[in-house]
Every structure is written in structure tokens, then in C-alpha cells.
Short mmCIF file of C-alpha atoms and ligand atoms in Angstrom, two decimals:
data_model
loop_
_atom_site.label_atom_id
_atom_site.label_comp_id
_atom_site.label_asym_id
_atom_site.label_seq_id
_atom_site.Cartn_x
_atom_site.Cartn_y
_atom_site.Cartn_z
CA UNK A 1 -16.36 16.41 14.50
CA UNK A 2 -13.23 18.60 14.97
CA UNK A 3 -11.07 18.52 12.07
CA UNK A 4 -7.58 19.53 10.80
CA UNK A 5 -9.49 21.42 8.39
CA UNK A 6 -11.45 23.50 10.85
CA UNK A 7 -8.16 25.18 11.82
CA UNK A 8 -8.16 26.59 8.37
CA UNK A 9 -11.68 27.93 8.82
CA UNK A 10 -13.12 25.52 6.28
CA UNK A 11 -16.74 26.03 5.65
CA UNK A 12 -18.79 22.89 5.23
CA UNK A 13 -17.39 19.32 5.81
CA UNK A 14 -18.61 16.58 3.48
CA UNK A 15 -19.40 13.33 5.55
CA UNK A 16 -16.89 10.65 4.66
CA UNK A 17 -18.30 8.05 2.30
CA UNK A 18 -16.36 4.82 1.73
CA UNK A 19 -17.16 1.76 -0.35
CA UNK A 20 -17.89 -1.35 1.83
CA UNK A 21 -17.18 -4.62 -0.03
CA UNK A 22 -19.59 -6.28 2.38
CA UNK A 23 -22.61 -4.47 1.01
CA UNK A 24 -21.11 -3.39 -2.21
CA UNK A 25 -22.22 0.15 -1.60
CA UNK A 26 -20.98 3.50 -0.39
CA UNK A 27 -21.49 4.02 3.24
CA UNK A 28 -21.00 7.10 5.57
CA UNK A 29 -18.17 6.07 7.95
CA UNK A 30 -19.46 5.83 11.50
CA UNK A 31 -16.70 4.90 14.01
CA UNK A 32 -17.15 2.09 16.46
CA UNK A 33 -15.61 4.26 19.16
CA UNK A 34 -16.51 8.08 19.00
CA UNK A 35 -13.65 10.13 17.39
CA UNK A 36 -11.52 7.06 16.73
CA UNK A 37 -10.67 5.23 13.53
CA UNK A 38 -9.26 1.71 14.07
CA UNK A 39 -7.94 0.04 10.86
CA UNK A 40 -6.27 -3.24 10.11
CA UNK A 41 -4.55 -3.87 6.75
CA UNK A 42 -3.31 -7.31 5.69
CA UNK A 43 0.37 -7.16 5.36
CA UNK A 44 2.89 -8.82 3.13
CA UNK A 45 4.07 -12.54 3.10
CA UNK A 46 7.75 -12.05 3.65
CA UNK A 47 9.16 -14.81 1.56
CA UNK A 48 10.33 -12.47 -1.28
CA UNK A 49 10.41 -8.92 -2.07
CA UNK A 50 7.24 -7.03 -2.34
CA UNK A 51 6.28 -6.21 -5.98
CA UNK A 52 5.01 -2.68 -6.75
CA UNK A 53 1.50 -4.03 -7.04
CA UNK A 54 1.67 -5.18 -3.32
CA UNK A 55 2.86 -1.64 -2.62
CA UNK A 56 -0.26 -0.22 -4.10
CA UNK A 57 -2.16 -1.85 -1.49
CA UNK A 58 -0.24 0.14 1.14
CA UNK A 59 -0.41 3.41 -0.70
CA UNK A 60 -4.19 2.98 -0.65
CA UNK A 61 -4.29 1.95 3.12
CA UNK A 62 -1.98 4.99 3.82
CA UNK A 63 -4.39 7.28 1.89
CA UNK A 64 -7.25 5.95 3.73
CA UNK A 65 -5.46 6.57 7.03
CA UNK A 66 -4.48 10.05 6.00
CA UNK A 67 -8.01 10.87 5.04
CA UNK A 68 -9.32 9.70 8.30
CA UNK A 69 -6.86 11.91 10.14
CA UNK A 70 -7.76 14.82 7.95
CA UNK A 71 -11.48 14.22 8.91
CA UNK A 72 -10.32 14.68 12.41
CA UNK A 73 -10.30 10.94 13.73
CA UNK A 74 -7.70 9.56 15.98
CA UNK A 75 -6.20 6.72 13.81
CA UNK A 76 -4.93 3.45 15.25
CA UNK A 77 -3.59 1.48 12.04
CA UNK A 78 -2.20 -2.06 12.27
CA UNK A 79 -0.38 -3.70 9.40
CA UNK A 80 0.66 -7.38 9.98
CA UNK A 81 3.76 -9.26 8.78
CA UNK A 82 2.82 -12.74 7.57
CA UNK A 83 5.96 -14.95 8.41
CA UNK A 84 4.18 -18.21 8.80
CA UNK A 85 1.20 -20.10 7.44
CA UNK A 86 0.64 -18.49 3.78
CA UNK A 87 0.69 -21.59 1.52
CA UNK A 88 1.77 -21.61 -2.12
CA UNK A 89 -1.51 -22.85 -3.01
CA UNK A 90 -4.65 -21.02 -1.60
CA UNK A 91 -6.51 -24.34 -1.49
CA UNK A 92 -4.46 -25.54 1.63
CA UNK A 93 -2.59 -28.14 -0.43
CA UNK A 94 0.74 -26.47 -1.14
CA UNK A 95 3.88 -25.78 0.94
CA UNK A 96 4.31 -22.79 3.33
CA UNK A 97 5.81 -20.00 1.11
CA UNK A 98 8.53 -19.27 3.81
CA UNK A 99 9.49 -23.03 4.35
CA UNK A 100 9.75 -23.22 0.60
CA UNK A 101 11.93 -20.16 0.26
CA UNK A 102 14.22 -21.23 3.09
CA UNK A 103 14.63 -24.67 1.87
CA UNK A 104 15.46 -23.24 -1.72
CA UNK A 105 17.96 -20.67 -0.40
CA UNK A 106 19.35 -23.12 2.17
CA UNK A 107 18.76 -20.38 4.90
CA UNK A 108 17.01 -20.05 8.24
CA UNK A 109 13.58 -19.16 7.75
CA UNK A 110 13.88 -16.48 10.45
CA UNK A 111 16.67 -14.79 8.38
CA UNK A 112 14.47 -14.96 5.15
CA UNK A 113 11.62 -13.41 7.11
CA UNK A 114 13.84 -10.67 8.54
CA UNK A 115 15.47 -9.84 5.25
CA UNK A 116 12.26 -9.37 3.41
CA UNK A 117 10.47 -7.55 6.16
CA UNK A 118 13.24 -4.98 6.18
CA UNK A 119 13.14 -4.78 2.43
CA UNK A 120 9.35 -4.07 2.78
CA UNK A 121 9.97 -1.50 5.35
CA UNK A 122 12.49 0.30 3.06
CA UNK A 123 9.69 0.45 0.36
CA UNK A 124 7.18 1.76 2.89
CA UNK A 125 9.62 4.56 3.82
CA UNK A 126 10.53 5.42 0.22
CA UNK A 127 6.70 5.76 -0.64
CA UNK A 128 6.20 8.11 2.21
CA UNK A 129 3.70 5.61 3.83
CA UNK A 130 3.01 6.65 7.47
CA UNK A 131 4.32 4.18 10.05
CA UNK A 132 1.22 2.31 11.57
CA UNK A 133 0.72 2.14 15.34
CA UNK A 134 1.58 -1.45 15.17
CA UNK A 135 3.42 -3.91 12.94
CA UNK A 136 2.10 -7.11 14.24
CA UNK A 137 4.32 -10.05 13.34
CA UNK A 138 2.31 -13.31 12.95
CA UNK A 139 4.92 -15.50 14.83
CA UNK A 140 4.64 -13.51 17.87
CA UNK A 141 0.99 -14.44 18.21
CA UNK A 142 0.98 -18.25 17.84
CA UNK A 143 0.04 -19.06 21.50
CA UNK A 144 -2.94 -16.62 21.10
CA UNK A 145 -3.86 -18.31 17.72
CA UNK A 146 -3.81 -21.69 19.54
CA UNK A 147 -6.01 -20.36 22.27
CA UNK A 148 -8.48 -18.96 19.67
CA UNK A 149 -8.44 -22.10 17.78
CA UNK A 150 -9.29 -24.16 21.02
CA UNK A 151 -12.21 -21.85 21.67
CA UNK A 152 -13.75 -22.54 18.21
CA UNK A 153 -12.62 -26.06 17.81
CA UNK A 154 -15.58 -27.99 19.36
CA UNK A 155 -18.35 -26.19 17.67
CA UNK A 156 -16.77 -25.22 14.23
CA UNK A 157 -13.88 -27.49 13.41
CA UNK A 158 -13.09 -31.00 12.62
CA UNK A 159 -9.80 -32.92 12.63
CA UNK A 160 -8.19 -34.73 9.62
CA UNK A 161 -4.81 -36.42 9.47
CA UNK A 162 -3.43 -33.34 7.97
CA UNK A 163 -4.72 -30.71 10.54
CA UNK A 164 -7.70 -29.06 11.95
CA UNK A 165 -10.31 -27.70 9.50
CA UNK A 166 -12.98 -25.07 9.79
CA UNK A 167 -16.32 -26.26 8.82
CA UNK A 168 -17.74 -23.33 6.77
CA UNK A 169 -21.45 -24.69 7.07
CA UNK A 170 -21.29 -23.88 10.85
CA UNK A 171 -21.45 -20.06 10.43
CA UNK A 172 -24.19 -18.00 8.84
CA UNK A 173 -23.84 -16.83 5.26
CA UNK A 174 -20.38 -18.12 4.66
CA UNK A 175 -18.77 -16.35 1.65
CA UNK A 176 -21.15 -13.36 1.69
CA UNK A 177 -18.17 -11.06 1.27
CA UNK A 178 -17.13 -12.86 -2.00
CA UNK A 179 -20.64 -13.44 -3.16
CA UNK A 180 -19.96 -17.16 -3.21
CA UNK A 181 -22.71 -19.00 -4.78
CA UNK A 182 -23.63 -16.17 -7.20
CA UNK A 183 -22.50 -15.33 -10.68
CA UNK A 184 -20.35 -12.64 -9.19
CA UNK A 185 -18.47 -14.66 -6.77
CA UNK A 186 -15.77 -17.41 -7.62
CA UNK A 187 -16.46 -20.82 -6.44
CA UNK A 188 -13.41 -22.81 -5.18
CA UNK A 189 -12.55 -26.38 -4.99
CA UNK A 190 -10.27 -27.70 -2.38
CA UNK A 191 -8.16 -30.78 -2.90
CA UNK A 192 -7.37 -31.78 0.65
CA UNK A 193 -8.77 -35.29 1.20
CA UNK A 194 -11.60 -35.63 3.63
CA UNK A 195 -12.89 -31.90 3.72
CA UNK A 196 -16.46 -31.86 4.33
CA UNK A 197 -17.12 -28.85 2.02
CA UNK A 198 -14.76 -27.59 -0.62
CA UNK A 199 -14.41 -24.15 1.05
CA UNK A 200 -13.49 -25.56 4.45
CA UNK A 201 -10.02 -24.34 5.43
CA UNK A 202 -7.10 -25.20 7.64
CA UNK A 203 -7.03 -23.66 11.19
CA UNK A 204 -3.89 -25.72 12.13
CA UNK A 205 -1.73 -27.69 9.71
CA UNK A 206 0.04 -30.71 11.31
CA UNK A 207 3.56 -31.37 10.63
CA UNK A 208 3.50 -34.69 8.48
CA UNK A 209 5.00 -37.67 10.36
CA UNK A 210 8.64 -38.04 9.78
CA UNK A 211 9.05 -34.49 8.64
CA UNK A 212 10.40 -31.39 10.68
CA UNK A 213 9.48 -27.94 9.83
CA UNK A 214 11.77 -24.99 10.77
CA UNK A 215 8.70 -23.32 12.16
CA UNK A 216 6.39 -25.57 14.34
CA UNK A 217 4.63 -25.37 17.54
CA UNK A 218 2.99 -27.81 19.91
CA UNK A 219 -0.74 -27.70 19.96
CA UNK A 220 -3.67 -29.97 21.07
CA UNK A 221 -3.73 -31.20 17.35
CA UNK A 222 -0.10 -32.10 17.24
CA UNK A 223 3.01 -30.42 16.41
CA UNK A 224 2.44 -27.93 13.44
CA UNK A 225 1.68 -24.37 12.35
CA UNK A 226 -1.33 -22.24 12.17
CA UNK A 227 -3.53 -21.73 9.01
CA UNK A 228 -2.90 -18.47 7.30
CA UNK A 229 -6.25 -16.95 8.09
CA UNK A 230 -6.04 -17.30 11.78
CA UNK A 231 -3.42 -14.65 12.50
CA UNK A 232 -5.51 -11.77 11.04
CA UNK A 233 -8.43 -12.66 13.20
CA UNK A 234 -6.42 -12.85 16.38
CA UNK A 235 -4.15 -9.87 15.74
CA UNK A 236 -6.88 -7.58 14.81
CA UNK A 237 -8.92 -8.35 18.05
CA UNK A 238 -5.94 -8.17 20.13
CA UNK A 239 -4.82 -4.84 18.95
CA UNK A 240 -7.98 -3.17 17.84
CA UNK A 241 -10.82 -4.78 19.82
CA UNK A 242 -14.03 -6.44 18.43
CA UNK A 243 -15.41 -5.13 16.34
CA UNK A 244 -13.24 -2.40 14.81
CA UNK A 245 -13.81 -0.09 12.05
CA UNK A 246 -12.10 -0.93 8.80
CA UNK A 247 -10.15 -4.00 7.32
CA UNK A 248 -8.28 -3.49 4.25
CA UNK A 249 -6.56 -5.73 1.61
CA UNK A 250 -6.15 -6.35 -2.13
CA UNK A 251 -9.16 -7.38 -4.02
CA UNK A 252 -7.81 -11.01 -4.11
CA UNK A 253 -8.51 -11.16 -0.42
CA UNK A 254 -12.12 -10.60 -0.85
CA UNK A 255 -12.45 -13.92 -2.30
CA UNK A 256 -10.91 -16.41 0.11
CA UNK A 257 -8.78 -14.80 2.91
CA UNK A 258 -11.35 -12.37 4.22
CA UNK A 259 -14.32 -14.56 4.02
CA UNK A 260 -12.39 -17.14 5.92
CA UNK A 261 -11.38 -14.44 8.65
CA UNK A 262 -14.96 -13.43 8.90
CA UNK A 263 -16.21 -17.03 9.36
CA UNK A 264 -13.39 -17.42 12.22
CA UNK A 265 -14.73 -14.08 13.74
CA UNK A 266 -18.37 -15.08 13.68
CA UNK A 267 -17.42 -18.60 15.30
CA UNK A 268 -15.29 -16.93 17.97
CA UNK A 269 -17.68 -14.21 18.87
CA UNK A 270 -20.65 -16.65 18.75
CA UNK A 271 -22.46 -13.82 16.58
CA UNK A 272 -23.07 -12.91 12.83
CA UNK A 273 -20.65 -9.97 13.40
CA UNK A 274 -17.99 -9.96 10.62
CA UNK A 275 -15.54 -8.32 12.92
CA UNK A 276 -15.08 -5.08 10.97
CA UNK A 277 -17.70 -2.58 10.09
CA UNK A 278 -16.22 -2.06 6.75
CA UNK A 279 -14.11 -4.24 4.47
CA UNK A 280 -12.25 -2.40 1.78
CA UNK A 281 -10.32 -3.63 -1.08
CA UNK A 282 -7.95 -1.95 -3.55
CA UNK A 283 -8.01 -3.21 -7.20
CA UNK A 284 -4.84 -4.69 -8.88
CA UNK A 285 -1.80 -2.90 -10.52
CA UNK A 286 -1.56 -4.88 -13.66
CA UNK A 287 1.31 -5.39 -16.09
CA UNK A 288 1.15 -7.07 -19.45
CA UNK A 289 4.39 -8.86 -19.55
CA UNK A 290 3.54 -10.65 -16.28
CA UNK A 291 6.67 -9.38 -14.38
CA UNK A 292 4.59 -8.50 -11.40
CA UNK A 293 4.39 -11.95 -10.00
CA UNK A 294 6.73 -12.65 -7.13
CA UNK A 295 7.07 -16.27 -8.12
CA UNK A 296 8.18 -15.52 -11.69
CA UNK A 297 11.79 -14.81 -11.05
CA UNK A 298 12.50 -11.10 -12.03
CA UNK A 299 9.68 -8.86 -11.12
CA UNK A 300 8.92 -5.23 -10.81
CA UNK A 301 9.89 -4.18 -7.31
CA UNK A 302 10.28 -0.54 -6.16
CA UNK A 303 14.05 -0.76 -6.20
CA UNK A 304 14.08 -1.56 -9.94
CA UNK A 305 12.08 1.83 -10.59
CA UNK A 306 14.68 3.53 -8.22
CA UNK A 307 17.55 1.95 -10.11
CA UNK A 308 16.23 3.10 -13.41
CA UNK A 309 16.47 6.69 -12.11
CA UNK A 310 12.70 7.31 -10.97
CA UNK A 311 11.93 8.96 -7.67
CA UNK A 312 9.65 6.54 -5.71
CA UNK A 313 7.15 9.26 -5.04
CA UNK A 314 6.49 9.35 -8.67
CA UNK A 315 5.08 5.89 -8.27
CA UNK A 316 3.01 7.04 -5.43
CA UNK A 317 1.65 9.79 -7.74
CA UNK A 318 1.07 7.31 -10.39
CA UNK A 319 -1.27 5.29 -7.83
CA UNK A 320 -3.07 8.36 -6.68
CA UNK A 321 -3.86 9.21 -10.41
CA UNK A 322 -6.36 6.23 -10.41
CA UNK A 323 -9.15 5.46 -8.21
CA UNK A 324 -8.15 2.72 -5.76
CA UNK A 325 -11.03 0.49 -6.73
CA UNK A 326 -9.99 0.70 -10.52
CA UNK A 327 -7.41 -1.60 -12.04
CA UNK A 328 -4.23 0.35 -12.83
CA UNK A 329 -2.05 -0.58 -15.76
CA UNK A 330 1.68 -0.26 -15.11
CA UNK A 331 3.95 1.10 -17.77
CA UNK A 332 7.18 2.86 -17.87
CA UNK A 333 5.48 5.64 -19.80
CA UNK A 334 2.90 6.22 -17.15
CA UNK A 335 5.60 6.35 -14.56
CA UNK A 336 7.46 8.87 -16.58
CA UNK A 337 4.39 10.87 -16.98
CA UNK A 338 3.65 10.74 -13.29
CA UNK A 339 7.24 11.96 -12.58
CA UNK A 340 6.83 15.01 -14.90
CA UNK A 341 3.63 15.78 -13.09
CA UNK A 342 5.23 15.61 -9.72
CA UNK A 343 7.99 17.67 -10.91
CA UNK A 344 5.76 20.33 -12.21
CA UNK A 345 3.96 20.44 -8.84
CA UNK A 346 7.28 20.62 -6.97
CA UNK A 347 8.42 23.53 -9.09
CA UNK A 348 5.04 25.30 -8.79
CA UNK A 349 5.20 25.39 -4.96
CA UNK A 350 9.02 26.18 -4.78
CA UNK A 351 8.44 29.83 -4.26
CA UNK A 352 6.38 29.03 -1.12
CA UNK A 353 9.25 27.07 0.53
CA UNK A 354 10.38 30.01 2.83
CA UNK A 355 6.81 31.31 3.38
CA UNK A 356 5.18 31.03 6.73
CA UNK A 357 1.70 29.39 6.62
CA UNK A 358 -1.26 31.70 7.45
CA UNK A 359 -4.96 30.96 8.24
CA UNK A 360 -6.75 30.40 4.97
CA UNK A 361 -9.31 33.06 4.55
CA UNK A 362 -9.60 34.01 0.92
CA UNK A 363 -12.82 32.71 -0.68
CA UNK A 364 -11.13 31.19 -3.73
CA UNK A 365 -8.78 29.19 -1.45
CA UNK A 366 -11.51 28.13 0.93
CA UNK A 367 -13.50 26.95 -2.14
CA UNK A 368 -10.73 24.74 -3.26
CA UNK A 369 -10.28 23.32 0.20
CA UNK A 370 -13.91 22.52 0.23
CA UNK A 371 -13.75 20.90 -3.02
CA UNK A 372 -10.68 18.85 -1.97
CA UNK A 373 -12.47 17.76 1.19
CA UNK A 374 -15.51 16.68 -0.81
CA UNK A 375 -13.08 14.71 -3.36
CA UNK A 376 -11.43 12.63 -0.68
CA UNK A 377 -14.58 12.15 1.28
CA UNK A 378 -16.00 10.62 -1.89
CA UNK A 379 -14.46 7.19 -1.35
CA UNK A 380 -10.89 8.66 -1.62
CA UNK A 381 -11.20 10.24 -5.03
CA UNK A 382 -7.53 11.12 -5.37
CA UNK A 383 -7.55 11.59 -9.17
CA UNK A 384 -9.66 14.70 -8.46
CA UNK A 385 -7.93 15.79 -5.31
CA UNK A 386 -4.59 15.74 -7.45
CA UNK A 387 -6.19 18.20 -9.98
CA UNK A 388 -7.33 20.47 -7.05
CA UNK A 389 -3.84 20.56 -5.49
CA UNK A 390 -2.57 21.62 -8.99
CA UNK A 391 -5.14 24.35 -9.15
CA UNK A 392 -4.02 25.55 -5.65
CA UNK A 393 -0.49 25.59 -6.67
CA UNK A 394 -1.36 27.67 -9.81
CA UNK A 395 -3.35 30.17 -7.98
CA UNK A 396 -2.11 33.70 -8.48
CA UNK A 397 -2.76 36.96 -6.63
CA UNK A 398 -3.43 35.29 -3.29
CA UNK A 399 -1.70 35.60 -0.12
CA UNK A 400 1.27 33.14 -0.22
CA UNK A 401 0.96 32.36 3.39
CA UNK A 402 -2.57 31.10 2.89
CA UNK A 403 -1.66 29.43 -0.26
CA UNK A 404 1.12 27.46 1.58
CA UNK A 405 -1.28 26.49 4.31
CA UNK A 406 -3.85 25.20 1.86
CA UNK A 407 -1.19 23.18 -0.17
CA UNK A 408 0.17 21.72 3.10
CA UNK A 409 -3.09 20.60 4.28
CA UNK A 410 -3.78 19.01 0.84
CA UNK A 411 -0.39 17.26 0.67
CA UNK A 412 -0.86 15.87 4.13
CA UNK A 413 -3.53 13.74 2.63
CA UNK A 414 -1.84 12.94 -0.69
CA UNK A 415 1.75 12.47 0.91
CA UNK A 416 3.82 13.66 -1.87
CA UNK A 417 6.27 15.64 0.28
CA UNK A 418 5.99 18.69 -2.11
CA UNK A 419 7.78 21.03 0.33
CA UNK A 420 10.72 18.81 1.09
CA UNK A 421 11.69 16.86 -2.18
CA UNK A 422 14.19 18.73 -4.35
CA UNK A 423 14.20 19.25 -7.98
CA UNK A 424 17.42 17.42 -8.24
CA UNK A 425 16.10 14.27 -6.44
CA UNK A 426 13.24 14.23 -9.18
CA UNK A 427 15.83 14.11 -11.89
CA UNK A 428 16.00 10.71 -13.69
CA UNK A 429 19.14 9.30 -12.35
CA UNK A 430 19.74 5.64 -13.66
CA UNK A 431 22.15 3.64 -11.47
CA UNK A 432 23.78 2.52 -14.65
CA UNK A 433 24.67 5.96 -15.75
CA UNK A 434 28.17 6.30 -17.22
CA UNK A 435 29.00 9.66 -15.71
CA UNK A 436 28.58 11.01 -12.14
CA UNK A 437 26.28 13.94 -11.50
CA UNK A 438 29.06 15.92 -10.00
CA UNK A 439 30.91 15.61 -13.33
CA UNK A 440 27.72 16.50 -15.29
CA UNK A 441 27.28 19.59 -13.25
CA UNK A 442 30.83 20.70 -13.55
CA UNK A 443 30.91 20.26 -17.47
CA UNK A 444 27.66 22.27 -17.50
CA UNK A 445 29.16 25.11 -15.49
CA UNK A 446 32.17 25.12 -17.77
CA UNK A 447 29.79 25.29 -20.77
CA UNK A 448 27.93 28.16 -19.22
CA UNK A 449 31.09 30.01 -18.86
CA UNK A 450 32.11 29.25 -22.43
CA UNK A 451 28.79 30.45 -23.73
CA UNK A 452 29.06 33.72 -21.65
CA UNK A 453 32.45 34.23 -23.36
CA UNK A 454 30.83 33.58 -26.59
CA UNK A 455 33.20 30.73 -27.21
CA UNK A 456 30.60 28.54 -29.00
CA UNK A 457 33.14 26.05 -30.24
CA UNK A 458 34.19 25.31 -26.64
CA UNK A 459 30.48 25.09 -25.62
CA UNK A 460 29.64 22.68 -28.39
CA UNK A 461 32.63 20.55 -27.52
CA UNK A 462 31.44 20.24 -23.97
CA UNK A 463 27.97 19.33 -25.12
CA UNK A 464 29.37 16.66 -27.32
CA UNK A 465 31.49 15.33 -24.46
CA UNK A 466 28.19 14.87 -22.32
CA UNK A 467 26.29 13.28 -25.15
CA UNK A 468 29.24 10.84 -25.56
CA UNK A 469 28.70 10.14 -21.82
CA UNK A 470 24.93 9.49 -22.36
CA UNK A 471 23.70 12.88 -21.19
CA UNK A 472 21.47 15.04 -23.15
CA UNK A 473 21.61 18.84 -22.53
CA UNK A 474 18.27 20.43 -22.49
CA UNK A 475 18.67 24.11 -22.97
CA UNK A 476 15.70 26.28 -22.05
CA UNK A 477 13.51 23.44 -20.94
CA UNK A 478 10.45 24.89 -19.32
CA UNK A 479 10.54 22.30 -16.50
CA UNK A 480 14.14 23.27 -15.84
CA UNK A 481 15.51 19.70 -16.35
CA UNK A 482 19.10 21.18 -17.43
CA UNK A 483 19.97 17.55 -18.65
CA UNK A 484 18.46 14.06 -19.08
CA UNK A 485 20.06 10.74 -19.38
CA UNK A 486 19.70 9.29 -23.00
CA UNK A 487 18.02 6.09 -22.37
P1 LIG B 1 0.96 -10.71 -0.16
O1 LIG B 1 2.16 -10.39 0.30
O2 LIG B 1 0.93 -11.60 -1.38
O3 LIG B 1 0.15 -11.39 0.92
O4 LIG B 1 0.20 -9.30 -0.79
C1 LIG B 1 0.12 -8.31 0.05
C2 LIG B 1 -0.93 -7.30 -0.45
O5 LIG B 1 -0.73 -6.97 -1.72
C3 LIG B 1 -2.29 -7.89 -0.26
O6 LIG B 1 -3.24 -7.00 0.26
C4 LIG B 1 -2.57 -8.29 -1.82
O7 LIG B 1 -4.03 -8.39 -1.89
C5 LIG B 1 -2.04 -7.07 -2.33
N1 LIG B 1 -1.81 -7.37 -3.75
C6 LIG B 1 -1.17 -8.49 -4.48
N2 LIG B 1 -0.96 -8.35 -5.71
C7 LIG B 1 -1.34 -7.04 -6.10
C8 LIG B 1 -1.43 -6.25 -7.19
N3 LIG B 1 -0.97 -6.73 -8.51
N4 LIG B 1 -1.94 -5.02 -7.17
C9 LIG B 1 -2.50 -4.58 -6.01
N5 LIG B 1 -2.49 -5.07 -4.75
C10 LIG B 1 -1.90 -6.46 -4.82
ZN1 LIG B 2 -4.96 -10.98 6.59
#
């Protein structure tokens, strides 16, 4: 396989091993189409802002995509936007999350969807997540969803007054992905009256008589809206073909959403094929105070981190410090530590900014490259990859052009933008600061001049002026933070 790394004269290439949730084991990635990688990631439900836990799912999907590119595959990545069908209750009984938000805010559902989609895209940009080949919007695919449902209705579905339901007993091994029916799997009980099996799920939800929904379409089963799971089966096949390579999502999707997608895919393809060769799931970002939840009023969104002065890439680095399959605990201390680590890296590569890259030939650099490739090829071990990029940045007595090329290649996978973010951007800059940065710089300049003149009284007075404005002066700080806000 040709690879970005071969350009750098990399010696041996480790095969890419990824953890497949279907088999609960590491497998060597073998593409459906030679030289290509086709990946579908379940996107956000746009009824509210994404929280930083949701964004962990896309940092993971982006790391996967970057790794596949690094291994030389031509990547086609799809992320969908769920603007219809996702209910407040996974058991098909609640309201549509978007209809509910629109009613509460007395706004058009389309405006709500647009607003929160834009907010999500802003977070995608801020975190340096690569734009996928397609953003597929669920409401653009409703005719195809109805067509898909028509094709499976006779053999696999039954109608109830509330809608069309999928009979999970009609496909082989339903729930295998979730390990339903074992100690490991969660069992679920669905409260909709008349369901044949607790796990049966809605393919089409009829608008109840006498009600009008803002989003509803005509169908052979009456006016209504598609069930949530349908969109991903339909859009992944439309944009990536059947089967495709990798389907990603958060670990919660392993239990209900993805088993249901698989059941639909099996029904539609008249085969036991799950639709994707590999199903990959990121573990959760957890936060003890419970502020993560979108439904709990105030919650942790990326903008809150930015408002408190943190560069969003510090959050990206914080995610990369943990393995994507491990739970990651959020705390402000962890974020501050990640910011410092990012700053150290940016400072270490600063002397290479104006250096032209050269082919990597030095054995010590090649060795680091091999180790880096092995780390990311080991089910995306970014925690190790980070220590290797740090080792590369600290490398002395090597050609600077080679060193730059090596770090650039590594950063292409990690996405930390080490050669473009500035030291100043990484400074904690809380929105609520009482003094502007321009004023701080100007006072610091005056203070430097006073010290040069040995006017220590003036220098101390200027320092006190900054302290009074909430700014701590950090003389001689090894990381060259000249000042920091007093929090
Ligand atoms: P949603 O908008 O709820 O459909 O979720 C978008 C994505 O975020 C899905 O892949 C979820 O599985 C994932 N997700 C939800 N909560 C978390 C969390 N706390 N940590 C990591 N991923 C999450
Ligand atoms: Zn999905």
C-alpha cells in the first residue's frame, strides 16, 4: 500500500489494527474497495448545542479518518445531521426532540435545526476536525427512507395505530452487536402498546389523529415521520454503497441504534450482512456534576471552554491523551494540564516554523516514525503517539528540515496545528477579563522600560496595577507565559 509515510522513506509499515465492536476484537483493516476507506459516523441530533462529550465522538472519528489517510487510503467520510426522528425516549414512546425544542422555543423546527447545525459546525472547525466528504441531512432523504421502508415492510414489519414497526425476530441474530441476551448486553423494554417483541422499533411514526407536526410527510402508512434508525441505513448505503468499511458512533449507539440499523440492513439486503465491515465506538467523556447532559439546562459546551479562555485544541489534545475506548473524565484541571502540554509542544517546534521540510533519513528520526506508525496502527493509540511527537520535538543534533518533516507527518494524524497556532492564542484569555490584552501588553512594555532604567518603584507600581486588574505577571516563566489571569 502506497502511503504518505513512504514519501519519508519509512522502513516497515505496521498493518492497521482496529477494534471491531461486532467481534469485540482487534482486526486488521481490509477495505471493501482496494485502496479506499469508506466511513460513516452517526452525527448529532440538532435540537440543542452539542456538549463536549458529543465532540469527543467526532475527534475520534477524525483521528480514525486521519489515520486511514496516513496509511494511504483514499478516505470518503460521511457524517449525518439528525434533524428528524430522534425521540426523547429511546423506547419509541417520547416526543421528537426537534418538535419538542421547537414547541418550547416557539420557533420553526427548520430554524432550530439550522441554528444548532451551524453551532455544531463551528465546534467542528474549532477542534480542527477535517470536513467530511458529505454532511448528509436526514430530512433530505425522506423519500428514499419511505422507499426503503416499502421494500422491507411486507417481510419484516407490522403496522400498529401509532406506526410501522420492525419485527426484530425476522432477522438473524438480532442484537448481536449489543450482546443482547447475555450478561454483557443490556436488555430493553419498550412501552409501545401492541409491540410483538420488546426490542421492536419504529420505522414510521404516524402523526396522531387530530395533531399536526411541523415535520410530516405522506407515506403508505399515513402522514408522519421516519423512525430515527432508518436515516443511517439509507444514507450510508446511498453515499458509501453496501457494504462499506467502518461505521462509528458513541458507545451508547452500540446498544440500540446500531443493532437496529443492522437489522434494517439485513432485511433490506436479504442477507446476514450488517452493512459495515467494522463497527467502532468511542467511550464516553464523563463529568461528575452531570453538566454534560444536553437536557439539563446549563451544560459543558465547547464555547464555555473558549469563554473561560481555553484554546479549543487543548480539548482536542485532552481527548487524544486517552484511548478512545476508555472512559475519559472531564475536569478543568485536566484541561489546564492539556493546555500546558500543547503550549510546550508549540514552543518546542517554534524554531522550525521557517525551516523547509526535507526527506527524513536520519536513523533516529526514522525509528520514531516507525514507532509512531505502530502506535496509531494499534487501534489508534494516540496516547503513545503524543509522547512520540514530544520526543521528536525534543530531538537535538538532527537536521532541522528532517525534523520538521517528521513532526509535520505526525501532526497530520494528531491534528494539533502545531505549526500554525501561536503562543498568544494559547494564553488563557477569559471572556470576562477586566482588562484588554492590548492594555496588558502596553503596561508590560512600560514595566520593561522601567526595569531597564532600574526604576523599580515604577516597575512595582505597574505590576500592582496589573494585579488590581486581575493579571498576574510571571517574570521568567519557563513556558514564556508573560502573564496569566488571576482566576
Ligand atoms: P447525539 O447528538 O445525542 O445523537 O450524539 C452525538 C454523538 O455523541 C453520538 O455518537 C453519541 O454516541 C456521542 N456521545 C453522546 N454523549 C457522549 C459522551 N458523553 N461522550 C462521548 N460521546 C458521546
Ligand atoms: Zn446513526
